[in-house]
Amino acid sequence: MRVVAYFDSVHQLERAGRAAEDAGWRVVGGCAPAFNEKVLETAHATESPVAIVALIGGVAGVLAGALLTVGTARQWPALIVGGKPLIAVPPFLVITFELTILLASIAAVWSFFAAAKRARAVARDACDESTSDNRLSLLFESGAARTGQVDDLLERIGATAWRRVSA
Amino acid sequence: MATEPATLPEKLPIPLPDKLHMVTVDVLGTLDWSIPGWLAYWGIVGLCGFVWSLAALVWLYQIYTGLHITGLTHPVMWGFYITAFVFWIGIAHSGTLISAILFLFRAEWRTSVARAAETMTIVAVMTAGIFPVLHLGRPWRFYWLIPYPNQRHLWINFSSPLVWDAFAIGTYFVVSVLFWYVDLIPDFATVRDHSRGWQRVVYGWLAVGWEGTAGEWKHLRTLYALLAALITALVVSVHSIVSWDFAVAIVPGWHSTIFAPYFVAGAILSGLAMVLTLLIPGRYLLGISDYVTVDHLEQLAKLVLTMSLIVTYSYASEFFFAWYKGEAYDRAQYLFRIGGSYSPLFWLTIVCNSVAPLALFRRSTRRDLTTLFVLSLAINVGMWTERLVIITASLAHEYNVYSWGTYRPTLFEWTILIGSAAWFLFWFLLLIGHIPSVPIAETKQHMLSAETESEA
């Protein structure tokens, strides 16, 4: 059985998460109107692939910058370079730097969209219009609890409201 | 008869859900057309649209007749258009810088001004991007400026700072738009969830399915911090590169190693001044004066003062090294700035950028919005004249006496310059009037954090 429980404060939500897990429930996810570390910890949302994908994008940017500048210069050696060496490292570094930032940023944003889509697929049930406004919620999964036991526990852990959702 | 002393009811603290809801209601109220001032809003947008349309007609006339209608002639071939390019790029820098650097330093007051500053950045880059094209004799071939290996055998000279410019400014525009947009996604979702009809559809599309799950917040936070770090490095690089457009040339007055930090500091000063110019009237126009308070504007004023002192130091350094290195042409250039035909503009620059901001040492000045507004306008003017003096005075007074000259802008250039300001204001108002002008999610984030800390 899956249950979405609503809370009025971060503190309540944090306590509720702990109590529910002590009672053998699993916290599947949560929703909040804003970023908060405690909510993320309670909902076990502590990992993100965005940084590593940005790093990969940055490395791709370095390679792209080097390939574009050195490759073009080697392809067209009659280029007028104003007395400078054909493959002039300092100006090429400028191009490489800009492409590194560009590709790292684009890769980071792309990975954010992909990761956010996955995160929604897991915990979408926990969210509704009230959680984008002023309420916090947690999505619990319980093995074989009876309805009465669930209500008792949710009341005890300080949920202001709750609803059942299909698994 | 003894009566019980009357006791005033204690002021009860507002519960957190109510505070969060108030933010939603207040900010969504700014998107509602029934807010007071919408007539003024559309009046200003319409006026700006009219003015830039006039400027566009002048540009069409310039394309038809050629660049000879401008004051550009030997030896000053860079005038108002390139000055405007540098000016608007400078304005663009501060917006993202305020947002990104202050985010990295965890300055919470940035929340109130970040959205306006980031929006200003994007519109300023859009405005700046027009000017290299305006400066072309054959603007329909503008794509020849884009540096890519091509079949026309116009291979790129990667050693040219003008090519670095194209890479730097293109990257800056893309990353600034991404930085601005990803922060807006949760706010668009809030608007979607609390609106109906076409607004729900449009903002739903812009929110790209955002629900506000903990996982989404984690990814967004990681992304935003990364972009803030990347864009901070980018900002410094972009205006350094713009300065190298000049510094790598052997023109007296341009060929200086201090140009990169000097331009970056100047860009931040002009951008901060422009944020004040936009926010002081804008907070009334958009109904966000409860969120953009005098305290926030005072913080901006302190930054303006700091940057003004750094820019003044740069001016002094320029003159010191022109004297100290003992090169006659450099000395002649700086003496020309002080006492030559451009001296009124030079002294106006000093008054606006170095002398007038000293008034901000007084707290009462920093908190007097009328004075702050006038000062911000003065700095905008000063930063414009600074760039004009750097560009035109240097070209007008190079090595050979027989090639000295003076640049006088024509009415056409003035019209296009005023038109660019109208274009900037037009798009800024259109954007800021149709997005949450104060970050909803970030404001709520501070409330959640404050609650967490108070209970800890």
Coordinates of C-alpha atoms in Angstrom, one line a residue:
Chain A
M1 CA 0.0 0.0 0.0
R2 CA 1.2 3.5 -0.8
V3 CA 0.2 6.6 1.2
V4 CA 0.9 10.3 0.7
A5 CA 1.1 12.2 4.0
Y6 CA 1.1 16.0 4.2
F7 CA 3.0 18.1 6.7
D8 CA 3.1 21.7 7.7
S9 CA 6.7 22.0 8.7
V10 CA 10.1 20.5 7.8
H11 CA 10.6 19.4 11.4
Q12 CA 7.3 17.4 11.4
L13 CA 8.2 15.8 8.1
E14 CA 11.7 14.8 9.3
R15 CA 10.3 13.2 12.5
A16 CA 7.6 11.5 10.5
G17 CA 10.1 10.0 8.1
R18 CA 12.1 8.6 10.9
A19 CA 9.1 7.2 12.8
A20 CA 7.6 5.6 9.7
E21 CA 10.9 3.9 8.9
D22 CA 11.2 2.7 12.4
A23 CA 7.7 1.1 12.0
G24 CA 9.0 -0.7 8.9
W25 CA 7.7 1.6 6.2
R26 CA 9.7 2.7 3.2
V27 CA 9.9 6.4 2.3
V28 CA 9.6 6.4 -1.5
G29 CA 9.9 10.1 -2.1
G30 CA 8.6 13.5 -1.2
C31 CA 7.5 16.9 -2.5
A32 CA 8.1 20.4 -1.4
P33 CA 7.5 23.9 -2.6
A34 CA 11.2 24.7 -2.4
F35 CA 14.6 23.2 -1.9
N36 CA 15.4 22.1 1.6
E37 CA 18.2 19.8 2.7
K38 CA 16.2 18.1 5.4
V39 CA 13.4 17.2 3.1
L40 CA 15.9 15.8 0.6
E41 CA 17.6 13.7 3.3
T42 CA 14.2 12.4 4.6
A43 CA 13.1 11.4 1.1
H44 CA 16.6 9.9 0.4
A45 CA 17.2 12.2 -2.6
T46 CA 20.9 12.7 -2.0
E47 CA 22.5 11.7 -5.2
S48 CA 22.6 13.5 -8.5
P49 CA 24.4 12.6 -11.8
V50 CA 24.4 16.3 -12.9
A51 CA 27.9 17.1 -11.7
I52 CA 29.6 14.1 -13.4
V53 CA 27.8 14.6 -16.7
A54 CA 28.9 18.3 -16.6
L55 CA 32.4 17.1 -16.1
I56 CA 32.1 14.8 -19.2
G57 CA 30.7 17.8 -21.1
G58 CA 33.6 19.9 -20.0
V59 CA 36.1 17.3 -21.2
A60 CA 34.2 17.1 -24.5
G61 CA 34.5 20.9 -24.7
V62 CA 38.3 20.8 -24.2
L63 CA 38.6 18.3 -27.0
A64 CA 36.2 20.2 -29.3
G65 CA 38.1 23.4 -28.8
A66 CA 41.4 21.8 -29.5
L67 CA 40.1 20.0 -32.5
L68 CA 38.4 23.1 -34.0
T69 CA 41.4 25.3 -33.6
V70 CA 44.3 23.0 -34.3
G71 CA 42.4 21.0 -36.9
T72 CA 41.4 24.1 -38.8
A73 CA 44.9 25.5 -38.7
R74 CA 46.4 22.2 -40.0
Q75 CA 43.8 21.9 -42.7
W76 CA 44.4 25.4 -44.0
P77 CA 48.1 26.3 -43.4
A78 CA 47.8 29.4 -45.6
L79 CA 45.8 31.1 -42.9
I80 CA 47.0 34.6 -42.2
V81 CA 47.9 34.7 -38.6
G82 CA 49.6 38.1 -38.2
G83 CA 53.1 36.8 -37.6
K84 CA 52.1 34.3 -34.9
P85 CA 52.7 30.6 -35.0
L86 CA 50.1 28.6 -37.0
I87 CA 49.2 26.7 -33.9
A88 CA 49.3 29.5 -31.3
V89 CA 48.5 28.0 -27.9
P90 CA 47.4 31.2 -26.0
P91 CA 44.6 32.3 -28.3
F92 CA 43.6 28.7 -28.9
L93 CA 43.2 28.3 -25.1
V94 CA 40.6 31.2 -25.1
I95 CA 38.5 29.3 -27.7
T96 CA 38.9 26.0 -25.8
F97 CA 38.0 27.6 -22.5
E98 CA 34.7 29.1 -23.9
L99 CA 33.8 25.7 -25.5
T100 CA 34.5 23.9 -22.3
I101 CA 32.1 26.1 -20.3
L102 CA 29.5 25.9 -23.1
L103 CA 29.5 22.1 -23.4
A104 CA 29.8 21.6 -19.7
S105 CA 26.7 23.8 -19.2
I106 CA 24.7 22.2 -21.9
A107 CA 25.6 18.7 -20.7
A108 CA 24.6 19.6 -17.1
V109 CA 21.2 21.0 -18.2
W110 CA 20.6 17.9 -20.4
S111 CA 21.4 15.6 -17.5
F112 CA 19.2 17.6 -15.2
F113 CA 16.2 17.2 -17.5
A114 CA 16.8 13.4 -17.8
A115 CA 17.4 12.9 -14.1
A116 CA 14.4 15.1 -13.2
K117 CA 12.2 13.0 -15.4
R118 CA 13.3 9.8 -13.6
A119 CA 12.8 11.4 -10.2
R120 CA 9.2 12.4 -11.2
A121 CA 8.4 8.8 -12.3
V122 CA 9.3 7.6 -8.9
A123 CA 7.5 10.1 -6.7
R124 CA 5.0 11.9 -8.8
D125 CA 2.1 10.6 -6.6
A126 CA 3.4 12.6 -3.7
C127 CA 2.9 16.0 -5.5
D128 CA -0.2 18.1 -6.2
E129 CA -1.1 21.7 -6.3
S130 CA -0.8 22.2 -2.6
T131 CA 2.8 21.0 -2.5
S132 CA 3.8 23.6 -5.1
D133 CA 2.2 26.2 -2.8
N134 CA 2.6 25.6 0.9
R135 CA 2.6 22.0 2.0
L136 CA 5.3 19.3 2.3
S137 CA 4.6 15.7 1.6
L138 CA 6.1 12.2 1.8
L139 CA 5.2 9.1 -0.1
F140 CA 5.3 6.0 2.0
E141 CA 5.2 2.4 1.0
S142 CA 4.0 -0.2 3.5
G143 CA 4.0 -3.9 3.2
A144 CA 0.9 -5.5 4.7
A145 CA -0.4 -2.9 7.1
R146 CA -4.1 -2.7 7.8
T147 CA -5.9 0.5 7.1
G148 CA -6.5 1.2 10.8
Q149 CA -2.8 0.8 11.7
V150 CA -1.8 3.2 8.9
D151 CA -4.2 5.9 10.1
D152 CA -3.0 5.5 13.6
L153 CA 0.6 5.8 12.7
L154 CA 0.1 8.8 10.4
E155 CA -1.8 10.6 13.1
R156 CA 0.9 9.8 15.6
I157 CA 3.7 11.0 13.4
G158 CA 2.1 14.4 12.9
A159 CA 0.7 14.2 9.4
T160 CA -2.0 16.9 8.8
A161 CA -3.7 14.9 6.1
W162 CA -3.1 11.8 4.0
R163 CA -4.4 9.9 1.1
R164 CA -3.9 6.4 -0.4
V165 CA -2.6 6.0 -3.9
S166 CA -2.4 3.0 -6.0
A167 CA 1.1 1.4 -6.2
Chain B
M1 CA -14.5 49.8 41.2
A2 CA -11.3 48.2 40.3
T3 CA -11.1 47.2 36.7
E4 CA -8.8 44.7 35.2
P5 CA -6.1 46.3 33.1
A6 CA -6.7 45.9 29.5
T7 CA -4.2 43.7 27.8
L8 CA -3.3 43.9 24.2
P9 CA -3.6 40.6 22.4
E10 CA -0.2 39.2 21.6
K11 CA 0.8 39.2 18.0
L12 CA 0.7 35.6 17.0
P13 CA 3.4 34.3 14.7
I14 CA 2.2 33.5 11.2
P15 CA 2.2 29.7 10.6
L16 CA 4.6 28.6 7.9
P17 CA 2.0 27.3 5.4
D18 CA 0.3 30.7 5.5
K19 CA 3.6 32.5 5.0
L20 CA 4.4 30.3 2.0
H21 CA 1.0 30.8 0.6
M22 CA 1.3 34.6 0.9
V23 CA 4.4 34.4 -1.3
T24 CA 2.5 32.5 -4.0
V25 CA -0.4 34.9 -3.9
D26 CA 1.8 38.0 -3.9
V27 CA 4.0 37.0 -6.7
L28 CA 1.2 35.6 -8.8
G29 CA -0.6 38.9 -8.3
T30 CA 2.1 40.6 -10.3
L31 CA 1.1 38.5 -13.4
D32 CA -2.5 39.5 -13.0
W33 CA -3.5 42.2 -15.4
S34 CA -5.8 43.8 -12.9
I35 CA -2.9 45.1 -10.7
P36 CA -2.7 48.8 -10.3
G37 CA -0.3 50.3 -12.8
W38 CA -1.0 48.0 -15.8
L39 CA -1.9 51.0 -17.9
A40 CA 1.4 52.6 -17.1
Y41 CA 3.1 49.2 -17.8
W42 CA 1.6 48.9 -21.3
G43 CA 2.1 52.6 -21.9
I44 CA 5.8 52.4 -21.3
V45 CA 6.1 49.2 -23.3
G46 CA 4.2 50.8 -26.2
L47 CA 6.3 53.9 -26.1
C48 CA 9.5 51.9 -26.1
G49 CA 8.2 49.9 -29.1
F50 CA 7.5 53.1 -31.0
V51 CA 11.0 54.5 -30.3
W52 CA 12.9 51.4 -31.3
S53 CA 10.7 51.1 -34.4
L54 CA 11.8 54.6 -35.4
A55 CA 15.4 53.6 -34.9
A56 CA 14.8 50.5 -37.0
L57 CA 13.6 52.8 -39.8
V58 CA 16.8 54.8 -39.5
W59 CA 18.8 51.6 -39.8
L60 CA 16.9 50.7 -42.9
Y61 CA 17.8 54.1 -44.3
Q62 CA 21.4 53.5 -43.4
I63 CA 21.4 50.1 -45.2
Y64 CA 19.9 51.8 -48.2
T65 CA 22.3 54.8 -48.3
G66 CA 25.4 53.3 -46.7
L67 CA 27.5 54.0 -43.6
H68 CA 28.4 57.5 -44.8
I69 CA 25.4 58.9 -43.0
T70 CA 27.2 58.2 -39.7
G71 CA 30.1 60.2 -38.4
L72 CA 32.5 57.3 -38.9
T73 CA 35.4 58.4 -41.0
H74 CA 39.2 58.2 -40.9
P75 CA 40.8 58.0 -38.4
V76 CA 37.9 57.2 -36.1
M77 CA 36.2 54.1 -37.7
W78 CA 34.8 52.8 -34.4
G79 CA 32.2 55.2 -32.9
F80 CA 28.8 55.1 -31.3
Y81 CA 28.0 51.5 -32.5
I82 CA 31.1 49.9 -31.0
T83 CA 30.7 52.0 -27.9
A84 CA 27.1 50.8 -27.6
F85 CA 28.3 47.2 -28.1
V86 CA 30.8 47.5 -25.2
F87 CA 28.3 49.4 -23.0
W88 CA 25.5 46.8 -23.4
I89 CA 27.9 43.9 -23.0
G90 CA 29.0 45.6 -19.8
I91 CA 25.5 45.9 -18.6
A92 CA 24.9 42.3 -19.4
H93 CA 27.7 41.2 -17.1
S94 CA 26.5 42.4 -13.9
G95 CA 23.2 40.7 -14.0
T96 CA 24.4 37.2 -14.0
L97 CA 27.4 38.2 -11.8
I98 CA 25.1 39.5 -9.1
S99 CA 23.1 36.4 -9.2
A100 CA 25.9 33.8 -9.6
I101 CA 28.5 35.2 -7.3
L102 CA 26.1 36.2 -4.5
F103 CA 24.6 32.7 -4.8
L104 CA 28.0 31.2 -4.3
F105 CA 28.7 33.4 -1.3
R106 CA 25.2 32.5 0.1
A107 CA 24.1 36.2 0.2
E108 CA 20.4 35.7 0.8
W109 CA 19.4 39.2 -0.1
R110 CA 20.3 38.4 -3.7
T111 CA 16.9 36.6 -4.0
S112 CA 14.9 39.8 -4.4
V113 CA 17.0 41.3 -7.1
A114 CA 18.3 38.1 -8.9
R115 CA 15.4 37.7 -11.3
A116 CA 15.4 41.2 -12.5
A117 CA 19.2 41.2 -12.8
E118 CA 19.3 37.9 -14.8
T119 CA 16.5 39.1 -17.1
M120 CA 18.4 42.3 -17.7
T121 CA 21.5 40.3 -18.6
I122 CA 19.7 38.4 -21.4
V123 CA 18.1 41.5 -22.8
A124 CA 21.4 43.4 -22.7
V125 CA 23.2 40.7 -24.6
M126 CA 20.4 40.7 -27.2
T127 CA 20.8 44.5 -27.5
A128 CA 24.6 44.3 -27.7
G129 CA 24.4 41.6 -30.4
I130 CA 22.7 44.0 -32.7
F131 CA 25.6 46.5 -32.8
P132 CA 28.3 44.6 -34.7
V133 CA 25.7 44.0 -37.4
L134 CA 24.7 47.7 -37.4
H135 CA 28.3 48.5 -37.9
L136 CA 28.5 46.4 -41.1
G137 CA 28.3 48.0 -44.5
R138 CA 26.5 44.9 -45.8
P139 CA 24.6 43.6 -42.8
W140 CA 22.8 41.0 -44.9
R141 CA 26.1 39.1 -44.8
F142 CA 26.2 39.2 -41.0
Y143 CA 26.6 35.4 -40.9
W144 CA 30.1 35.9 -42.3
L145 CA 31.0 37.0 -38.8
I146 CA 30.2 33.7 -37.3
P147 CA 33.5 31.8 -36.9
Y148 CA 33.1 28.3 -38.4
P149 CA 35.1 26.5 -41.1
N150 CA 33.1 27.0 -44.2
Q151 CA 33.0 26.4 -48.0
R152 CA 33.6 30.1 -48.7
H153 CA 37.2 29.7 -47.8
L154 CA 36.8 32.3 -45.1
W155 CA 38.8 30.2 -42.6
I156 CA 39.0 31.6 -39.2
N157 CA 41.9 33.5 -37.7
F158 CA 41.7 32.1 -34.2
S159 CA 44.4 34.5 -33.1
S160 CA 42.1 37.5 -33.5
P161 CA 40.3 38.8 -30.4
L162 CA 37.2 39.5 -32.6
V163 CA 36.9 35.8 -33.1
W164 CA 37.3 35.2 -29.4
D165 CA 34.5 37.7 -28.9
A166 CA 32.1 35.7 -31.0
F167 CA 32.9 32.5 -29.0
A168 CA 32.7 34.3 -25.7
I169 CA 29.6 36.3 -26.2
G170 CA 27.8 33.4 -27.9
T171 CA 28.7 31.1 -24.9
Y172 CA 27.7 33.8 -22.5
F173 CA 24.3 34.3 -24.0
V174 CA 23.5 30.5 -24.1
V175 CA 24.7 29.9 -20.5
S176 CA 22.9 33.0 -19.2
V177 CA 19.6 31.9 -20.8
L178 CA 20.1 28.4 -19.3
F179 CA 20.9 29.9 -15.8
W180 CA 17.9 32.2 -16.0
Y181 CA 15.5 29.5 -17.3
V182 CA 16.4 26.6 -14.9
D183 CA 15.8 28.8 -11.9
L184 CA 12.4 29.7 -13.4
I185 CA 11.2 26.2 -13.9
P186 CA 9.7 25.6 -10.4
D187 CA 8.2 29.1 -10.5
F188 CA 6.5 28.4 -13.8
A189 CA 5.1 25.2 -12.2
T190 CA 3.7 27.2 -9.3
V191 CA 2.0 29.6 -11.8
R192 CA 0.7 26.6 -13.8
D193 CA -0.8 25.0 -10.7
H194 CA -2.6 28.2 -9.7
S195 CA -3.9 29.5 -13.0
R196 CA -6.5 28.5 -15.5
G197 CA -7.1 28.7 -19.3
W198 CA -4.2 29.8 -21.6
Q199 CA -1.9 30.7 -18.7
R200 CA -2.1 27.1 -17.4
V201 CA -1.2 25.7 -20.8
V202 CA 1.6 28.2 -21.5
Y203 CA 3.2 28.1 -18.1
G204 CA 2.7 24.3 -18.0
W205 CA 4.7 24.0 -21.2
L206 CA 7.4 26.3 -19.8
A207 CA 7.5 24.2 -16.5
V208 CA 8.5 21.1 -18.6
G209 CA 6.6 18.8 -16.3
W210 CA 8.1 20.0 -13.0
E211 CA 6.3 18.5 -9.9
G212 CA 8.6 19.5 -7.1
T213 CA 9.7 16.0 -6.0
A214 CA 12.7 15.8 -3.7
G215 CA 14.7 14.2 -6.5
E216 CA 14.0 17.1 -8.8
W217 CA 15.0 19.6 -6.2
K218 CA 18.3 17.7 -5.6
H219 CA 19.1 17.7 -9.4
L220 CA 18.1 21.4 -9.8
R221 CA 20.2 22.5 -6.8
T222 CA 23.2 20.7 -8.1
L223 CA 22.7 22.1 -11.6
Y224 CA 22.2 25.7 -10.3
A225 CA 25.3 25.6 -8.2
L226 CA 27.3 24.2 -11.1
L227 CA 26.0 26.8 -13.5
A228 CA 26.7 29.6 -11.0
A229 CA 30.3 28.5 -10.7
L230 CA 30.8 28.1 -14.5
I231 CA 29.1 31.4 -15.3
T232 CA 31.2 33.3 -12.7
A233 CA 34.4 32.2 -14.6
L234 CA 32.7 33.0 -17.9
V235 CA 31.7 36.5 -16.9
V236 CA 35.3 37.4 -16.0
S237 CA 36.5 35.8 -19.3
V238 CA 33.9 37.5 -21.5
H239 CA 34.6 41.1 -20.5
S240 CA 38.4 40.4 -20.4
I241 CA 38.0 39.3 -24.0
V242 CA 36.0 42.4 -24.9
S243 CA 38.8 44.5 -23.4
W244 CA 41.4 42.5 -25.5
D245 CA 39.6 43.8 -28.7
F246 CA 41.4 47.0 -27.8
A247 CA 44.4 45.9 -25.6
V248 CA 46.0 43.7 -28.2
A249 CA 46.1 46.6 -30.7
I250 CA 49.1 48.9 -30.5
V251 CA 47.0 52.1 -30.3
P252 CA 48.1 54.5 -27.5
G253 CA 45.4 54.4 -24.9
W254 CA 44.4 50.9 -25.7
H255 CA 47.6 48.9 -25.4
S256 CA 47.5 48.3 -21.7
T257 CA 47.7 45.2 -19.5
I258 CA 45.3 46.6 -16.9
F259 CA 42.4 46.6 -19.5
A260 CA 41.0 43.2 -18.6
P261 CA 40.4 43.8 -14.8
Y262 CA 39.6 47.4 -15.6
F263 CA 36.8 46.5 -18.0
V264 CA 35.5 43.7 -15.7
A265 CA 35.2 46.2 -12.9
G266 CA 33.6 48.8 -15.1
A267 CA 31.1 46.2 -16.4
I268 CA 30.1 45.3 -12.9
L269 CA 29.7 49.0 -12.0
S270 CA 27.5 49.8 -15.0
G271 CA 25.4 46.7 -14.5
L272 CA 24.8 47.4 -10.9
A273 CA 23.8 50.9 -11.7
M274 CA 21.4 49.6 -14.4
V275 CA 19.8 47.1 -11.9
L276 CA 19.1 50.1 -9.6
T277 CA 17.8 52.2 -12.5
L278 CA 15.4 49.4 -13.4
L279 CA 14.4 48.2 -9.9
I280 CA 13.7 51.5 -8.2
P281 CA 10.7 52.4 -10.4
G282 CA 10.1 48.8 -11.4
R283 CA 9.3 47.6 -7.8
Y284 CA 6.3 50.0 -7.8
L285 CA 5.3 49.3 -11.4
L286 CA 5.3 45.5 -10.8
G287 CA 3.9 45.7 -7.2
I288 CA 6.9 44.0 -5.6
S289 CA 8.0 46.6 -3.2
D290 CA 7.4 44.3 -0.2
Y291 CA 10.0 41.9 -1.7
V292 CA 12.5 44.3 -3.2
T293 CA 12.9 46.5 -0.1
V294 CA 15.0 49.6 0.7
D295 CA 17.4 47.2 2.5
H296 CA 18.0 45.3 -0.7
L297 CA 18.6 48.4 -2.7
E298 CA 21.0 49.6 0.0
Q299 CA 23.0 46.4 -0.4
L300 CA 23.2 47.1 -4.1
A301 CA 24.3 50.7 -3.4
K302 CA 27.2 49.4 -1.3
L303 CA 28.3 47.2 -4.1
V304 CA 28.1 50.2 -6.5
L305 CA 30.3 52.2 -4.1
T306 CA 32.9 49.4 -3.9
M307 CA 33.0 49.0 -7.7
S308 CA 33.2 52.7 -8.2
L309 CA 36.4 52.8 -6.0
I310 CA 37.9 50.0 -8.0
V311 CA 37.2 51.7 -11.3
T312 CA 38.6 55.0 -9.9
Y313 CA 41.8 53.1 -8.9
S314 CA 41.9 51.7 -12.5
Y315 CA 41.7 55.2 -13.9
A316 CA 44.5 56.3 -11.7
S317 CA 46.6 53.3 -12.7
E318 CA 46.2 54.0 -16.4
F319 CA 47.4 57.6 -15.9
F320 CA 50.2 56.5 -13.6
F321 CA 51.6 54.0 -16.1
A322 CA 51.2 56.3 -19.0
W323 CA 53.5 58.7 -17.1
Y324 CA 55.8 56.1 -15.6
K325 CA 56.7 54.1 -18.7
G326 CA 57.9 57.2 -20.4
E327 CA 56.4 56.6 -23.8
A328 CA 55.7 59.9 -25.5
Y329 CA 52.7 58.7 -27.5
D330 CA 51.0 57.2 -24.4
R331 CA 51.6 60.4 -22.5
A332 CA 50.3 62.5 -25.3
Q333 CA 47.1 60.3 -25.5
Y334 CA 46.3 60.8 -21.8
L335 CA 47.1 64.5 -21.9
F336 CA 44.7 64.7 -24.9
R337 CA 42.0 63.1 -22.9
I338 CA 42.5 65.5 -20.0
G339 CA 42.7 68.7 -22.1
G340 CA 41.9 67.9 -25.7
S341 CA 38.6 68.0 -27.7
Y342 CA 37.3 65.0 -25.7
S343 CA 38.0 66.5 -22.3
P344 CA 34.4 67.4 -21.4
L345 CA 33.5 63.7 -21.9
F346 CA 36.5 62.6 -19.9
W347 CA 35.7 64.9 -17.0
L348 CA 32.0 63.9 -17.1
T349 CA 33.2 60.3 -16.8
I350 CA 35.2 61.1 -13.7
V351 CA 32.4 63.1 -12.1
C352 CA 29.8 60.4 -12.8
N353 CA 31.9 57.3 -12.0
S354 CA 34.3 58.4 -9.4
V355 CA 33.1 61.6 -7.6
A356 CA 29.3 61.2 -7.5
P357 CA 29.2 57.7 -6.1
L358 CA 31.3 58.9 -3.1
A359 CA 27.9 60.2 -1.8
L360 CA 27.0 56.6 -1.1
F361 CA 29.4 56.6 1.9
R362 CA 26.4 58.2 3.7
R363 CA 23.8 55.7 4.8
S364 CA 21.0 58.3 4.3
T365 CA 22.0 58.6 0.6
R366 CA 22.0 54.9 0.1
R367 CA 18.5 54.7 1.5
D368 CA 17.1 57.7 -0.3
L369 CA 15.6 56.1 -3.4
T370 CA 15.3 59.3 -5.4
T371 CA 19.0 60.2 -4.9
L372 CA 19.9 56.6 -5.6
F373 CA 18.0 56.6 -8.8
V374 CA 19.6 59.8 -10.0
L375 CA 23.0 58.5 -9.1
S376 CA 22.4 55.3 -11.0
L377 CA 21.4 57.3 -14.1
A378 CA 24.6 59.4 -13.7
I379 CA 26.7 56.2 -13.5
N380 CA 25.0 54.8 -16.6
V381 CA 25.9 58.1 -18.4
G382 CA 29.4 58.0 -17.0
M383 CA 30.1 54.4 -18.1
W384 CA 28.8 55.3 -21.6
T385 CA 31.1 58.3 -21.9
E386 CA 34.0 56.3 -20.5
R387 CA 33.7 53.7 -23.3
L388 CA 33.3 56.5 -25.9
V389 CA 36.4 58.3 -24.7
I390 CA 38.5 55.1 -24.7
I391 CA 37.4 54.1 -28.2
T392 CA 37.2 57.4 -30.1
A393 CA 39.8 59.5 -28.3
S394 CA 42.4 56.8 -28.8
L395 CA 41.7 56.5 -32.5
A396 CA 41.4 60.2 -33.0
H397 CA 44.9 60.8 -31.6
E398 CA 47.3 58.1 -32.7
Y399 CA 50.9 58.3 -33.7
N400 CA 51.0 60.6 -36.7
V401 CA 49.9 64.2 -36.4
Y402 CA 48.6 64.3 -39.9
S403 CA 46.2 61.5 -39.2
W404 CA 44.6 63.0 -36.2
G405 CA 40.9 63.8 -36.4
T406 CA 37.7 64.1 -34.4
Y407 CA 34.6 62.0 -34.4
R408 CA 31.2 63.7 -34.4
P409 CA 28.2 61.4 -34.2
T410 CA 25.3 62.3 -36.5
L411 CA 21.6 62.5 -35.7
F412 CA 21.2 59.0 -37.2
E413 CA 23.6 57.5 -34.7
W414 CA 21.9 59.3 -31.8
T415 CA 18.5 57.9 -32.9
I416 CA 19.9 54.4 -33.1
L417 CA 21.5 54.8 -29.7
I418 CA 18.3 56.0 -28.1
G419 CA 16.5 53.3 -30.0
S420 CA 18.7 50.6 -28.5
A421 CA 17.8 51.8 -25.0
A422 CA 14.1 51.6 -25.9
W423 CA 14.7 48.1 -27.4
F424 CA 16.4 47.1 -24.1
L425 CA 13.6 48.5 -22.0
F426 CA 10.9 47.1 -24.2
W427 CA 12.1 43.5 -24.0
F428 CA 13.0 43.8 -20.3
L429 CA 9.5 45.0 -19.4
L430 CA 7.8 42.4 -21.6
L431 CA 9.8 39.6 -20.0
I432 CA 9.7 40.7 -16.4
G433 CA 6.0 41.4 -16.7
H434 CA 5.2 37.9 -17.8
I435 CA 7.4 35.8 -15.5
P436 CA 7.4 35.7 -11.7
S437 CA 9.5 38.9 -11.1
V438 CA 10.6 37.6 -7.7
P439 CA 11.8 34.0 -7.4
I440 CA 9.0 32.2 -5.7
A441 CA 10.7 29.0 -4.8
E442 CA 13.9 30.7 -3.6
T443 CA 11.9 33.0 -1.3
K444 CA 10.1 30.0 0.1
Q445 CA 13.4 28.2 0.5
H446 CA 14.7 30.9 2.9
M447 CA 11.4 30.6 4.9
L448 CA 11.8 26.8 5.1
S449 CA 15.5 27.2 6.1
A450 CA 14.6 29.8 8.8
E451 CA 12.0 27.5 10.2
T452 CA 14.4 24.6 10.2
E453 CA 17.1 26.7 12.0
S454 CA 14.7 28.1 14.6
E455 CA 13.5 24.6 15.5
A456 CA 17.0 23.1 15.6

